[in-house]
CSV table of C-alpha atoms and ligand atoms in Angstrom, one decimal:
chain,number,residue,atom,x,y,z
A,300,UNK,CA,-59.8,42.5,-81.1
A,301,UNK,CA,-61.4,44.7,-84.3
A,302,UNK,CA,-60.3,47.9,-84.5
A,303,UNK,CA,-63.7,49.1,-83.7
A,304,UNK,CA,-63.8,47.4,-80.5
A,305,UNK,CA,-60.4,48.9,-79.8
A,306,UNK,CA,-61.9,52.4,-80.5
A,307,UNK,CA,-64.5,51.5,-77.8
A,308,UNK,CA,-62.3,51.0,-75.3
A,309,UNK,CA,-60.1,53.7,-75.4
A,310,UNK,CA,-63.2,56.0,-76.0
A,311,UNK,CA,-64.3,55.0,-71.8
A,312,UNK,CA,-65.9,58.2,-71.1
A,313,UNK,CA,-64.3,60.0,-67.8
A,314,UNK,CA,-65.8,60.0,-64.6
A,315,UNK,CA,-67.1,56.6,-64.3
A,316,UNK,CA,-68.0,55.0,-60.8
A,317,UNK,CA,-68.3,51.4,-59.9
A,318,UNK,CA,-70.0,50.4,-57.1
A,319,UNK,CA,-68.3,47.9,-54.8
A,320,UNK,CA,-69.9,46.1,-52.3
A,321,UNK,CA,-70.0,43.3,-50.7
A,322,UNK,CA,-70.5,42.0,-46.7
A,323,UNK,CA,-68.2,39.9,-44.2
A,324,UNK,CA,-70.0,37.8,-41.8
A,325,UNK,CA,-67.8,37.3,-38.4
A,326,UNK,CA,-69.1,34.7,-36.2
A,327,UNK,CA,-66.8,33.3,-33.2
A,328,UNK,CA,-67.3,31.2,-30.0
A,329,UNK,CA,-66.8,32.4,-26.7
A,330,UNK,CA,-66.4,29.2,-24.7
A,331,UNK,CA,-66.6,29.0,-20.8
A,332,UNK,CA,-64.4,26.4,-18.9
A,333,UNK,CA,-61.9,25.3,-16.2
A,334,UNK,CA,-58.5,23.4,-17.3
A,335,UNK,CA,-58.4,24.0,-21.2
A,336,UNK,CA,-55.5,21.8,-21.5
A,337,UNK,CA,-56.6,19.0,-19.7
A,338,UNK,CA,-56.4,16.3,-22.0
A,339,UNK,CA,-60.2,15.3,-21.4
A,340,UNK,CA,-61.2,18.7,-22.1
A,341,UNK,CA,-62.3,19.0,-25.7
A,342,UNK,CA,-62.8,22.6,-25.8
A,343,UNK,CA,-59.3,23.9,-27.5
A,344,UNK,CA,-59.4,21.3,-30.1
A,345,UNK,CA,-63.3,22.0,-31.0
A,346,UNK,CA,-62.4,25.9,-31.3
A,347,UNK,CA,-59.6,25.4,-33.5
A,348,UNK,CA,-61.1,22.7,-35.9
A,349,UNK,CA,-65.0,24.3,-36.3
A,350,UNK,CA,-64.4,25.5,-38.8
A,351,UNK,CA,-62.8,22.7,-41.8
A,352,UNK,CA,-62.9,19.5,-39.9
A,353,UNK,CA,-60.7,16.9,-40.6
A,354,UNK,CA,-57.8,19.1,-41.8
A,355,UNK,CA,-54.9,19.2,-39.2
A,356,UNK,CA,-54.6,22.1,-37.3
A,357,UNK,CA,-51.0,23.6,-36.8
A,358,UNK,CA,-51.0,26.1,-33.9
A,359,UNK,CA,-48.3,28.5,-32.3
A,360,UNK,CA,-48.7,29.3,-28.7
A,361,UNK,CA,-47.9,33.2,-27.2
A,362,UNK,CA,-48.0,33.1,-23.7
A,363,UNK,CA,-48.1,36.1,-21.2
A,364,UNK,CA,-45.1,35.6,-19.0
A,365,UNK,CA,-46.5,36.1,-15.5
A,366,UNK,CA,-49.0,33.2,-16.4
A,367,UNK,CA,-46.1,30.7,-17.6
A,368,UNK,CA,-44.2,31.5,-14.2
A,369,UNK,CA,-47.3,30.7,-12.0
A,370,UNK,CA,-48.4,27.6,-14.4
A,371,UNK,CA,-45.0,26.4,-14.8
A,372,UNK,CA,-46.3,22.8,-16.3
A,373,UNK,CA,-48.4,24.7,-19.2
A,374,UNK,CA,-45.9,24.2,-21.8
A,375,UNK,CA,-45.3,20.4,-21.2
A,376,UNK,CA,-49.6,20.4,-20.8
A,377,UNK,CA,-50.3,22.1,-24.4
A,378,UNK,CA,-47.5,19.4,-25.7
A,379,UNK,CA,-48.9,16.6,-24.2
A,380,UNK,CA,-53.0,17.8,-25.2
A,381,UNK,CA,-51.6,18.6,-29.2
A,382,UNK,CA,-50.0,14.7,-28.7
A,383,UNK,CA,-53.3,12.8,-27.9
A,384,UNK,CA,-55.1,14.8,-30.5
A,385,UNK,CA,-51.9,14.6,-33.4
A,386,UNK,CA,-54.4,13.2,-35.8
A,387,UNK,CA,-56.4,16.9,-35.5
A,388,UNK,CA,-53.8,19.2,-33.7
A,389,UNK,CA,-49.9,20.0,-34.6
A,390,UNK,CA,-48.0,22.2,-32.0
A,391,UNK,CA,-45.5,24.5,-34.2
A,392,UNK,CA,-43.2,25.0,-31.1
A,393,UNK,CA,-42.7,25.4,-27.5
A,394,UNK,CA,-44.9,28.2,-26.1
A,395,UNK,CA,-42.7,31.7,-26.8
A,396,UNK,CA,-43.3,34.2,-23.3
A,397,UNK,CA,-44.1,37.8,-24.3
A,398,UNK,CA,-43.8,40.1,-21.1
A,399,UNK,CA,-46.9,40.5,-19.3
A,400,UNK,CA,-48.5,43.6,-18.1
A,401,UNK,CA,-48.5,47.2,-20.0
A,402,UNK,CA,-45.3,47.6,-20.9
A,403,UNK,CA,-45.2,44.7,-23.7
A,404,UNK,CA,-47.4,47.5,-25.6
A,405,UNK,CA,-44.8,50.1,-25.5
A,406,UNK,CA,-42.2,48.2,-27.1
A,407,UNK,CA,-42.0,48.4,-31.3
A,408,UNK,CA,-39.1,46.0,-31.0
A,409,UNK,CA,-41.3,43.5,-29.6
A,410,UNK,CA,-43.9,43.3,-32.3
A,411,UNK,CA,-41.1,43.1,-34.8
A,412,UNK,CA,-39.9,39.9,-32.8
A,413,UNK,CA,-43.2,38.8,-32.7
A,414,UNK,CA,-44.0,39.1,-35.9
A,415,UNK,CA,-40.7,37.4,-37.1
A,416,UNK,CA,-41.5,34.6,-34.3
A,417,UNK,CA,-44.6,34.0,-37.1
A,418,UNK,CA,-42.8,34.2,-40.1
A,419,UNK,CA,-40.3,31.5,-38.6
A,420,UNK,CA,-42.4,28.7,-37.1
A,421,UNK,CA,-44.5,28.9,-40.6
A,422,UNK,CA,-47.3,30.5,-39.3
A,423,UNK,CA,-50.2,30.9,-42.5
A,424,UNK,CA,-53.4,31.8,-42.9
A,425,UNK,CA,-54.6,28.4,-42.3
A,426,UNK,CA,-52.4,28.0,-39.4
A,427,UNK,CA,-53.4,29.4,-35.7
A,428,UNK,CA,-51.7,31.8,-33.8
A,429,UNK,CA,-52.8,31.4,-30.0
A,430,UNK,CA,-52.7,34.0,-27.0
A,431,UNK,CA,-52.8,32.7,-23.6
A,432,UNK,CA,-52.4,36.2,-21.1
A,433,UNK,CA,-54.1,39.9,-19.5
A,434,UNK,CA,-55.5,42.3,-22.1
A,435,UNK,CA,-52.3,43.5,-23.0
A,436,UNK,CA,-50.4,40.5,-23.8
A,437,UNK,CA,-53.4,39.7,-26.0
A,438,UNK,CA,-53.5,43.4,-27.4
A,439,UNK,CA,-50.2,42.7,-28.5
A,440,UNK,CA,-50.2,39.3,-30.1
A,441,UNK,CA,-53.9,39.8,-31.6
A,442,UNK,CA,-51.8,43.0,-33.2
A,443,UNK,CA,-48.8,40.8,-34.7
A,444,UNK,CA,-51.6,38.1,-36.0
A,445,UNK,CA,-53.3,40.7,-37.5
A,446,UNK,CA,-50.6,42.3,-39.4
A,447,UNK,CA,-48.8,39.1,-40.4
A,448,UNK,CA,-49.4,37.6,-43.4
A,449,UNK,CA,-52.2,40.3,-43.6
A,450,UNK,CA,-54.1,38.9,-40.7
A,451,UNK,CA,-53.7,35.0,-39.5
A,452,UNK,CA,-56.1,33.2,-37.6
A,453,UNK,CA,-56.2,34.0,-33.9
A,454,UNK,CA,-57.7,32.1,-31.0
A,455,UNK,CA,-57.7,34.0,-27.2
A,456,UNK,CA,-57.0,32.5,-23.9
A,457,UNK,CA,-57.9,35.2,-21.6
A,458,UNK,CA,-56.1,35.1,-18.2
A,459,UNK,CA,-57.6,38.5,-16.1
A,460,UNK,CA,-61.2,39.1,-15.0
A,461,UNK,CA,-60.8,42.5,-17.1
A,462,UNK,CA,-59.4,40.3,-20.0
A,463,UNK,CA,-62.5,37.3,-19.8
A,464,UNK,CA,-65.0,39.9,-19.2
A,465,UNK,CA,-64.2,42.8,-21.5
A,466,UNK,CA,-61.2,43.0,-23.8
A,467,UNK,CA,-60.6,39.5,-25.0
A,468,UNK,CA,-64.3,39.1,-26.0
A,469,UNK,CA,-64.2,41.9,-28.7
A,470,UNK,CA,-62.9,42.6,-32.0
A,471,UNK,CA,-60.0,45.4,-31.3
A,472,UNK,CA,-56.1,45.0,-30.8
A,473,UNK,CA,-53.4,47.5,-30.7
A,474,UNK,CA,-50.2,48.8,-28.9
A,475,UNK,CA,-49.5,51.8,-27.7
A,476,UNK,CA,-47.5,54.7,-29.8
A,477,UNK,CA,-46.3,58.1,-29.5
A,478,UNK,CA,-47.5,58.6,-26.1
A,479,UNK,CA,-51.1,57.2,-27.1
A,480,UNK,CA,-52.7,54.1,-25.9
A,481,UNK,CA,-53.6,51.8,-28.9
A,482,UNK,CA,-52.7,54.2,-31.7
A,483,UNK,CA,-51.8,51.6,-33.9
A,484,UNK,CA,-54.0,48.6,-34.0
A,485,UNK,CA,-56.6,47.1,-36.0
A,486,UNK,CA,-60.0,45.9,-35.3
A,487,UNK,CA,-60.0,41.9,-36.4
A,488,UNK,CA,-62.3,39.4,-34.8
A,489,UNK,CA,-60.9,36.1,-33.1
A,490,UNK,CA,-61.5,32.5,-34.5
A,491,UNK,CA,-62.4,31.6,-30.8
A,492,UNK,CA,-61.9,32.8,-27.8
A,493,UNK,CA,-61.9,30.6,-24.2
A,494,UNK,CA,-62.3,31.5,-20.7
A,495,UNK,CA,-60.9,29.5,-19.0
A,496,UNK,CA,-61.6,30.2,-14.9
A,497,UNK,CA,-58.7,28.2,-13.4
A,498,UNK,CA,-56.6,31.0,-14.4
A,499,UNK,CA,-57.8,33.5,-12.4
A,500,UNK,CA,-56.2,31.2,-8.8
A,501,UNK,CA,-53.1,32.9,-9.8
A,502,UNK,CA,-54.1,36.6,-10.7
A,503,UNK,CA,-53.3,38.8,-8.0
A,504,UNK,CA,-55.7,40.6,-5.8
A,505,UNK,CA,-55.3,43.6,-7.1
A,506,UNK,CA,-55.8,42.5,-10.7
A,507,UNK,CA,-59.0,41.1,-9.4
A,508,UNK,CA,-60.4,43.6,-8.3
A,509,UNK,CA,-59.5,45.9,-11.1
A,510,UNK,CA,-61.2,43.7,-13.9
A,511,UNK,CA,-64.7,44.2,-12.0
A,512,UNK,CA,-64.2,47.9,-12.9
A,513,UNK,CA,-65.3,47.1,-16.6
A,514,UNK,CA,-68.8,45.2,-15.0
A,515,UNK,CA,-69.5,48.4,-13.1
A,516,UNK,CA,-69.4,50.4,-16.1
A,517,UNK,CA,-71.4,47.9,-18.3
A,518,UNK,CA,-73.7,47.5,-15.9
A,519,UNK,CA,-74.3,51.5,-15.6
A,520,UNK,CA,-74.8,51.9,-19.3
A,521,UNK,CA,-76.8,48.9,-19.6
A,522,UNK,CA,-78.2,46.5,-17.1
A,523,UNK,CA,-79.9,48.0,-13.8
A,524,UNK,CA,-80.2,44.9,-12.7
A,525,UNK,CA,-77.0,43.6,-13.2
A,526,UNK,CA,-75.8,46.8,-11.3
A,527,UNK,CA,-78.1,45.3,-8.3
A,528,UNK,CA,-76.9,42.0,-8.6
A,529,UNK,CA,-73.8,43.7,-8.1
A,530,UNK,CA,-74.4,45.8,-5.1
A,531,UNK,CA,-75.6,42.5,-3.4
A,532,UNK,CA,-72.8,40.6,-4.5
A,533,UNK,CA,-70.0,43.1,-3.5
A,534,UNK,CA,-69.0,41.4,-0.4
A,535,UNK,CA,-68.4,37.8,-2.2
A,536,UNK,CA,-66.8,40.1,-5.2
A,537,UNK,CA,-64.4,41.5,-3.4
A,538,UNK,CA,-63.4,38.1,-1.3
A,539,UNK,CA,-63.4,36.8,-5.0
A,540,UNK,CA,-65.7,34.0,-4.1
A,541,UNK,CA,-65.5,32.0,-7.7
A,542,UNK,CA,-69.3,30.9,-8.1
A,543,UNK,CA,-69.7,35.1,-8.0
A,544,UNK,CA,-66.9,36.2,-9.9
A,545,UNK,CA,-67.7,33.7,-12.8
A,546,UNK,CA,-71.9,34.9,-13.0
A,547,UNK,CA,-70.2,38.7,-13.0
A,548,UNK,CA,-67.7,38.0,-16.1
A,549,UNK,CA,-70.7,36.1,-17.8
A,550,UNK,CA,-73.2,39.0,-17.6
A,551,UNK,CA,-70.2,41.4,-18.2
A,552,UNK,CA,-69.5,39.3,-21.3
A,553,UNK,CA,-72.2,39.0,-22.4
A,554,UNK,CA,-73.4,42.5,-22.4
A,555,UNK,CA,-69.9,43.3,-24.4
A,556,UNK,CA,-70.5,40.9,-27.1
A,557,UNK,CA,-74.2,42.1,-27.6
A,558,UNK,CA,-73.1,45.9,-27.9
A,559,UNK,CA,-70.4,44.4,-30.8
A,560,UNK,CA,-72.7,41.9,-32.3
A,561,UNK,CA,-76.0,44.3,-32.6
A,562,UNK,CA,-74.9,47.7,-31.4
A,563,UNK,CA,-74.6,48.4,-35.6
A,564,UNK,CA,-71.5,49.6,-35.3
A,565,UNK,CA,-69.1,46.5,-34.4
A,566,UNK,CA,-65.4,48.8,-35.7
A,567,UNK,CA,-66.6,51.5,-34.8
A,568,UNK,CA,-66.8,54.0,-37.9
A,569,UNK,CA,-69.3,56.1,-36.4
A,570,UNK,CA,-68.3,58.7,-33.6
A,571,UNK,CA,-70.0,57.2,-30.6
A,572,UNK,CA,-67.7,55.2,-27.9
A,573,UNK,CA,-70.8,53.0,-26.7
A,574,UNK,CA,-68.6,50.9,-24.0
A,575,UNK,CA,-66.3,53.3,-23.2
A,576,UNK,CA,-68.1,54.8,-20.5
A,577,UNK,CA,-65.2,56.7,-17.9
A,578,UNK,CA,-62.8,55.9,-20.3
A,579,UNK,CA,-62.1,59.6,-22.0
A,580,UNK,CA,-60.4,60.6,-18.4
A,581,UNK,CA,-59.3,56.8,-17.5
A,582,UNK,CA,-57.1,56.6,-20.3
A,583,UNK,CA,-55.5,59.6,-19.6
A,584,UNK,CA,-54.8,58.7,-16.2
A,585,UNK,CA,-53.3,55.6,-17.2
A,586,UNK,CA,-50.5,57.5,-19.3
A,587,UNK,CA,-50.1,60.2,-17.1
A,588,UNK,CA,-49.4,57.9,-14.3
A,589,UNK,CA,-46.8,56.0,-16.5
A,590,UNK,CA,-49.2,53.4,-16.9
A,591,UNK,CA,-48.8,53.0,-12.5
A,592,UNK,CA,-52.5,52.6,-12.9
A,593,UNK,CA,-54.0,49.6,-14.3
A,594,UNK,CA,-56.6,50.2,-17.0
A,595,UNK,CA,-59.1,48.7,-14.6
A,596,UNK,CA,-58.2,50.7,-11.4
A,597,UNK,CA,-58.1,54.1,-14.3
A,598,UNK,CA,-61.5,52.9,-15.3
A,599,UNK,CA,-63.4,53.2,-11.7
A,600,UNK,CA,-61.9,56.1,-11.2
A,601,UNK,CA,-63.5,57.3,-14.8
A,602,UNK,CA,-67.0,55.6,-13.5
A,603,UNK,CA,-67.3,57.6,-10.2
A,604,UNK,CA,-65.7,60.7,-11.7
A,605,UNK,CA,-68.5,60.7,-14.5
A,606,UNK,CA,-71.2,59.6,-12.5
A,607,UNK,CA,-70.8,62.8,-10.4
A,608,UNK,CA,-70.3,64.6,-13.5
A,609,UNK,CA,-73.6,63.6,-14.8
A,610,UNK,CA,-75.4,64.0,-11.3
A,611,UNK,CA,-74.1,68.1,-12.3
A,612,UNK,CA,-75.3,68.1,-15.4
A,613,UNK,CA,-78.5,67.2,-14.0
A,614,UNK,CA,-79.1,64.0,-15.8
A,615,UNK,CA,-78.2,61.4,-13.5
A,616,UNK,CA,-80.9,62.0,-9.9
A,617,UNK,CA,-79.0,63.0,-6.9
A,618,UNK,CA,-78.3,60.3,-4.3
A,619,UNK,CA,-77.2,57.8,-7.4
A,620,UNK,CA,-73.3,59.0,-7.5
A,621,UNK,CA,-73.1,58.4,-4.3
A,622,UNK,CA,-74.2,55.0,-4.3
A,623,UNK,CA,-72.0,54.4,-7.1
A,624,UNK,CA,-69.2,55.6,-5.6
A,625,UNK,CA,-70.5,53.0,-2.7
A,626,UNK,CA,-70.6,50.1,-4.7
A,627,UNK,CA,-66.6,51.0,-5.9
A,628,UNK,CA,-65.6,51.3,-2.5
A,629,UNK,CA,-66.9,48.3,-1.8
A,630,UNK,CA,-65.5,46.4,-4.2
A,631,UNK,CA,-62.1,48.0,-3.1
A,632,UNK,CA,-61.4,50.7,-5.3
A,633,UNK,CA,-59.2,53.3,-4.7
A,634,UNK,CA,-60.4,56.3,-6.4
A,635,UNK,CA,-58.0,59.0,-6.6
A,636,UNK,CA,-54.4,59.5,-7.4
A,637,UNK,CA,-52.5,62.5,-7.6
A,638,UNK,CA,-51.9,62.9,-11.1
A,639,UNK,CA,-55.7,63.8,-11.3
A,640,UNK,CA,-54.7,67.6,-10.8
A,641,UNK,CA,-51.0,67.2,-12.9
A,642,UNK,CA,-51.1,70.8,-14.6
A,643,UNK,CA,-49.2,72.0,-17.7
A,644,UNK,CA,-47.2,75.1,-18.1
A,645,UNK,CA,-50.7,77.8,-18.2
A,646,UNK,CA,-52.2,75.9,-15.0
A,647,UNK,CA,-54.6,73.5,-17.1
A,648,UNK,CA,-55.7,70.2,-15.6
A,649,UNK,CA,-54.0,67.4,-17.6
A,650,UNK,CA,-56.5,65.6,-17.2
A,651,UNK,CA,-58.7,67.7,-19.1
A,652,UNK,CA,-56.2,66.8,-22.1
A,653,UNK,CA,-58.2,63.5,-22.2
A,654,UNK,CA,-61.4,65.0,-23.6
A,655,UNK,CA,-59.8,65.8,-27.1
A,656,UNK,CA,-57.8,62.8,-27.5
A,657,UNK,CA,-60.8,61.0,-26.9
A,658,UNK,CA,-62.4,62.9,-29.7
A,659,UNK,CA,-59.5,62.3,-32.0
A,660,UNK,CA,-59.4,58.6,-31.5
A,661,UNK,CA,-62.3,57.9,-33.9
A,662,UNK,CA,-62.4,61.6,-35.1
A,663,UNK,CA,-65.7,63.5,-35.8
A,664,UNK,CA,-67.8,64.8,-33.3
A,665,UNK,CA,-67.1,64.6,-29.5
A,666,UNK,CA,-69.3,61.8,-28.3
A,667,UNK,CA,-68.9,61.1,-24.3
A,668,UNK,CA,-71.5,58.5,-22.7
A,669,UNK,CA,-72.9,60.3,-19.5
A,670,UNK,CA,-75.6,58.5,-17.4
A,671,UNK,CA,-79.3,59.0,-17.5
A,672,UNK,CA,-80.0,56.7,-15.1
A,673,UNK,CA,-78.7,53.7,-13.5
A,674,UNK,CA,-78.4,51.2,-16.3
A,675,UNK,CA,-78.9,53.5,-18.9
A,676,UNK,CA,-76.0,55.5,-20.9
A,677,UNK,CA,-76.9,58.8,-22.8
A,678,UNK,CA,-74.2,60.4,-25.1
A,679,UNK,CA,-73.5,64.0,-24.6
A,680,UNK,CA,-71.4,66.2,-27.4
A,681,UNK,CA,-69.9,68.8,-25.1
A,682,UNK,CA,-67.8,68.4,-21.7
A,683,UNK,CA,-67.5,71.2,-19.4
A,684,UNK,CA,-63.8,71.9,-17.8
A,685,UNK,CA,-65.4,73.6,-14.6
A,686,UNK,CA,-67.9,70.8,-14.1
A,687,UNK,CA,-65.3,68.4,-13.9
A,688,UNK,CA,-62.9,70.4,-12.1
A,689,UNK,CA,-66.2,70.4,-9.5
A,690,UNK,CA,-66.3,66.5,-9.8
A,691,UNK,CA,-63.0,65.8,-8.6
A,692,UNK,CA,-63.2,68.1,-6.0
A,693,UNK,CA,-65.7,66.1,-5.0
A,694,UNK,CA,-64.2,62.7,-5.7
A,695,UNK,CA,-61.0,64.2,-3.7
A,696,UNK,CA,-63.3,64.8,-0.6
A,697,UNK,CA,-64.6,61.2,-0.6
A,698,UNK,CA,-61.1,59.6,-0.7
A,699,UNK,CA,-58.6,62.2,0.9
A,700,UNK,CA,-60.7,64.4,3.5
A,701,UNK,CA,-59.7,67.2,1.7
B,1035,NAD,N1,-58.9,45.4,-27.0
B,1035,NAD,C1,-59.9,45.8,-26.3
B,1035,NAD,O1,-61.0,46.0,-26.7
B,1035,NAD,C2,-59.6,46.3,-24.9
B,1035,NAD,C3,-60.6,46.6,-24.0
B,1035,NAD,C4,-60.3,46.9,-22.7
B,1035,NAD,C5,-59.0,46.9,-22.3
B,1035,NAD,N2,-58.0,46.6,-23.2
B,1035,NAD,C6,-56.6,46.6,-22.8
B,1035,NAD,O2,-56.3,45.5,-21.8
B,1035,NAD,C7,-55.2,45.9,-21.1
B,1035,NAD,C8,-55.4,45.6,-19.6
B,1035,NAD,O3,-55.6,44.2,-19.4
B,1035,NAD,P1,-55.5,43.5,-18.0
B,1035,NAD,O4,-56.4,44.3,-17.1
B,1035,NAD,O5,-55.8,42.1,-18.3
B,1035,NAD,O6,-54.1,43.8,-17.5
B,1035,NAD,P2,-52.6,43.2,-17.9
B,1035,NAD,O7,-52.7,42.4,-19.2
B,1035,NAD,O8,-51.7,44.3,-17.8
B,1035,NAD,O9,-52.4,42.1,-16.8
B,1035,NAD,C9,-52.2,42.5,-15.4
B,1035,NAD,C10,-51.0,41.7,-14.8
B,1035,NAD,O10,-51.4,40.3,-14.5
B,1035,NAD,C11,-50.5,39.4,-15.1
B,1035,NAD,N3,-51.3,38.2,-15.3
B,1035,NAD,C12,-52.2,38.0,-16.3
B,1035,NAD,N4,-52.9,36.8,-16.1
B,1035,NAD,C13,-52.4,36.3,-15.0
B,1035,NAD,C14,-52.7,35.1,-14.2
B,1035,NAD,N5,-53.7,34.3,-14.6
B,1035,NAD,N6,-52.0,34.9,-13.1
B,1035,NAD,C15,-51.0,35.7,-12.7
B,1035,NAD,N7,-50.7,36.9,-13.4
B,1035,NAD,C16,-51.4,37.2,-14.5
B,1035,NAD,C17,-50.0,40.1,-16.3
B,1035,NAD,O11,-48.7,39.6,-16.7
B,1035,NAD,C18,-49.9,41.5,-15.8
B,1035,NAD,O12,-48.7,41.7,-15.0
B,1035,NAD,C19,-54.9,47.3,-21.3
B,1035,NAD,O13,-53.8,47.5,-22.2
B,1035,NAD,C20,-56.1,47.8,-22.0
B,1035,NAD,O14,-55.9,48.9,-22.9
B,1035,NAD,C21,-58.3,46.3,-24.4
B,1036,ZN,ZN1,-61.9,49.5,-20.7
């Protein structure tokens, strides 16, 4: 370099800015099926290989541990679909069980494992990591995929209602820490995801039912007639006829990947909570109850709770709590528990406690969705502690007589 050019360069004024900028596009299936790993299905192999055909696909296989006990052939199954298909598929291992339910995302031990699990079968970022199991075995592993490697390629088997029709369709992972549900987690959409219906013969009842919670609440915010569809479908719902339960987690689906795909705001940087309807008390509930509660069963009681709350506020016309509250019961919700009136040490409601933490979640400005109708959400920027205290009186009527 001359010596003038030199003088340039050290001479860079201060203060400069650089624009960055650039855009992502995310696209994934969502496929719909029965018996993934039937070997004449060619679903798993097409979500996998879309994208690059003709390279082999090596794959690692996390499976919820409930779902390997009542599908006790799976592992031989994924084995056996990889071996017809060795020319496009490699399996890196037996499937490794992760304990189902809650408690798997309570456990920092368990990601560490996980994460290690990755590191030893090979796992890269051209390799797969696969997640067969309820929301919270796939909040977990979609968690270790992310942060391995910086984020490795992640395909979803989800094996609840509340997983096919809500959770495993999205972009978010995350476990719960420091008393928080999904304080550390990252929003990172799946290469694929697959519903796969046959699952659901094993889920118990009330898991079932708990999943439909999420429909309600989409329904509310979004879809009047969806919510009709489900008022005359509650009978067949609740028996958990399969022709009904499989239209609900398609419309409930569906309505969850077109808030993500054109709500404008897919991770959430802004301070509304579009789909999280009943969620700033359901939450709550779920960790004040030890997590006794399922995330669903927190969730309707969130739905009628703030569906009374917004018949108060005068939003929401009279009559149409009620026949929420209807449509819950009906379903077979139980809508009250006592650590709804837990206090702490100056006679607060606990509960109450939700409202902030709900705030701090994205920060910004409180944002709760209240309803303006039936099928249509309206965010409010305020919560009133009396009003709610008045809505679970009321709630507490309905369920306990007293
Ligand atoms: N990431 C998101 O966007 C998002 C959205 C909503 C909920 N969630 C999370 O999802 C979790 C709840 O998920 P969930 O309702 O699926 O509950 P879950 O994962 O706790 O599953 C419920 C129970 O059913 C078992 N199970 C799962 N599939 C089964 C099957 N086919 N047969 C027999 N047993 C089976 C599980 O092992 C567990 O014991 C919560 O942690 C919640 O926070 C995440
Ligand atoms: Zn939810």
């Amino acid at each position: 370099m001359k010596t003038t050019e030199t003088a340039q360069v050290l001479e860079l004024p201060q203060g400069a800015v650089y624009e960055q900028e650039f855009a992502v596009r995310c696209r994934y299936p969502v496929y719909f099926t029965a018996d993934a790993f039937d070997n004449d299905n060619p679903v798993f192999e097409q979500a996998l290989c879309q994208a690059e055909p003709g390279r082999r696909k090596r794959f690692a296989v996390f499976v919820d541990s409930n779902v390997a006990a009542c599908w006790p052939a799976l592992g031989h199954q994924i084995a056996a679909y990889a071996g017809v298909r060795s020319e496009s598929l490699e399996l890196a291992a037996s499937p490794e069980p992760v304990p189902g339910g809650e408690q798997c995302k309570n456990d920092p031990a368990l990601v560490l494992r996980l994460q290690q699990r990755v590191d030893e079968l090979g796992i890269d970022r051209h390799s797969y990591v696969v997640a067969i199991g309820g929301g919270a075995v796939l909040d977990l592993v979609g968690y270790v995929a992310a942060t391995s490697h910086r984020g490795v390629r992640h395909v979803r088997l989800p094996t609840t209602v509340l997983a096919q029709n809500d959770s495993g369709v999205g972009v978010k992972n995350g476990v719960n820490a420091f008393g928080k549900k999904n304080f550390l987690g990252t929003f990172a959409p799946p290469h694929a995801v697959i519903n796969d219906a046959s699952f659901l013969r094993t889920l118990h009842p009330r898991d079932r039912i708990a999943g439909m919670a999420e429909a309600v609440k989409v329904a509310l915010i979004r879809d009047r007639v969806f919510f009709e569809w489900l008022e005359s479908s509650a009978d067949a719902l609740h028996e958990s006829v399969p022709a009904a339960t499989a239209r609900m987690i398609r419309r409930c689906a569906e309505l969850h990947m077109r808030q993500i795909g054109q709500g404008g705001d897919p991770f959430e940087r802004g301070s509304g909570r579009p789909l999280d309807y009943g969620h700033w008390s359901a939450h709550k509930l779920e960790s004040l109850t030890g997590h006794e509660l399922r995330h669903g069963e927190a969730v309707a009681i969130g739905v009628a709770l703030d569906a009374r709350y917004s018949v108060q506020a005068g939003m929401l016309p009279a009559g149409e709590d009620e026949r929420i509250y209807r449509l819950l019961k009906r379903l077979g919700f139980h809508l009250w528990h006592p650590a709804m009136e837990m206090r702490d040490a100056e006679g607060r409601l606990r509960i109450l406690e939700g409202v902030e933490e709900f705030r701090q979640h994205l920060g910004g400005e409180l944002s709760v969705t209240l309803l303006r109708e039936i099928g249509r959400g309206e965010d409010v920027h305020r919560v009133e502690r009396d009003e709610v205290a008045r809505a679970m009186a009321w709630l507490r009527r309905r369920e306990t007589g007293l």
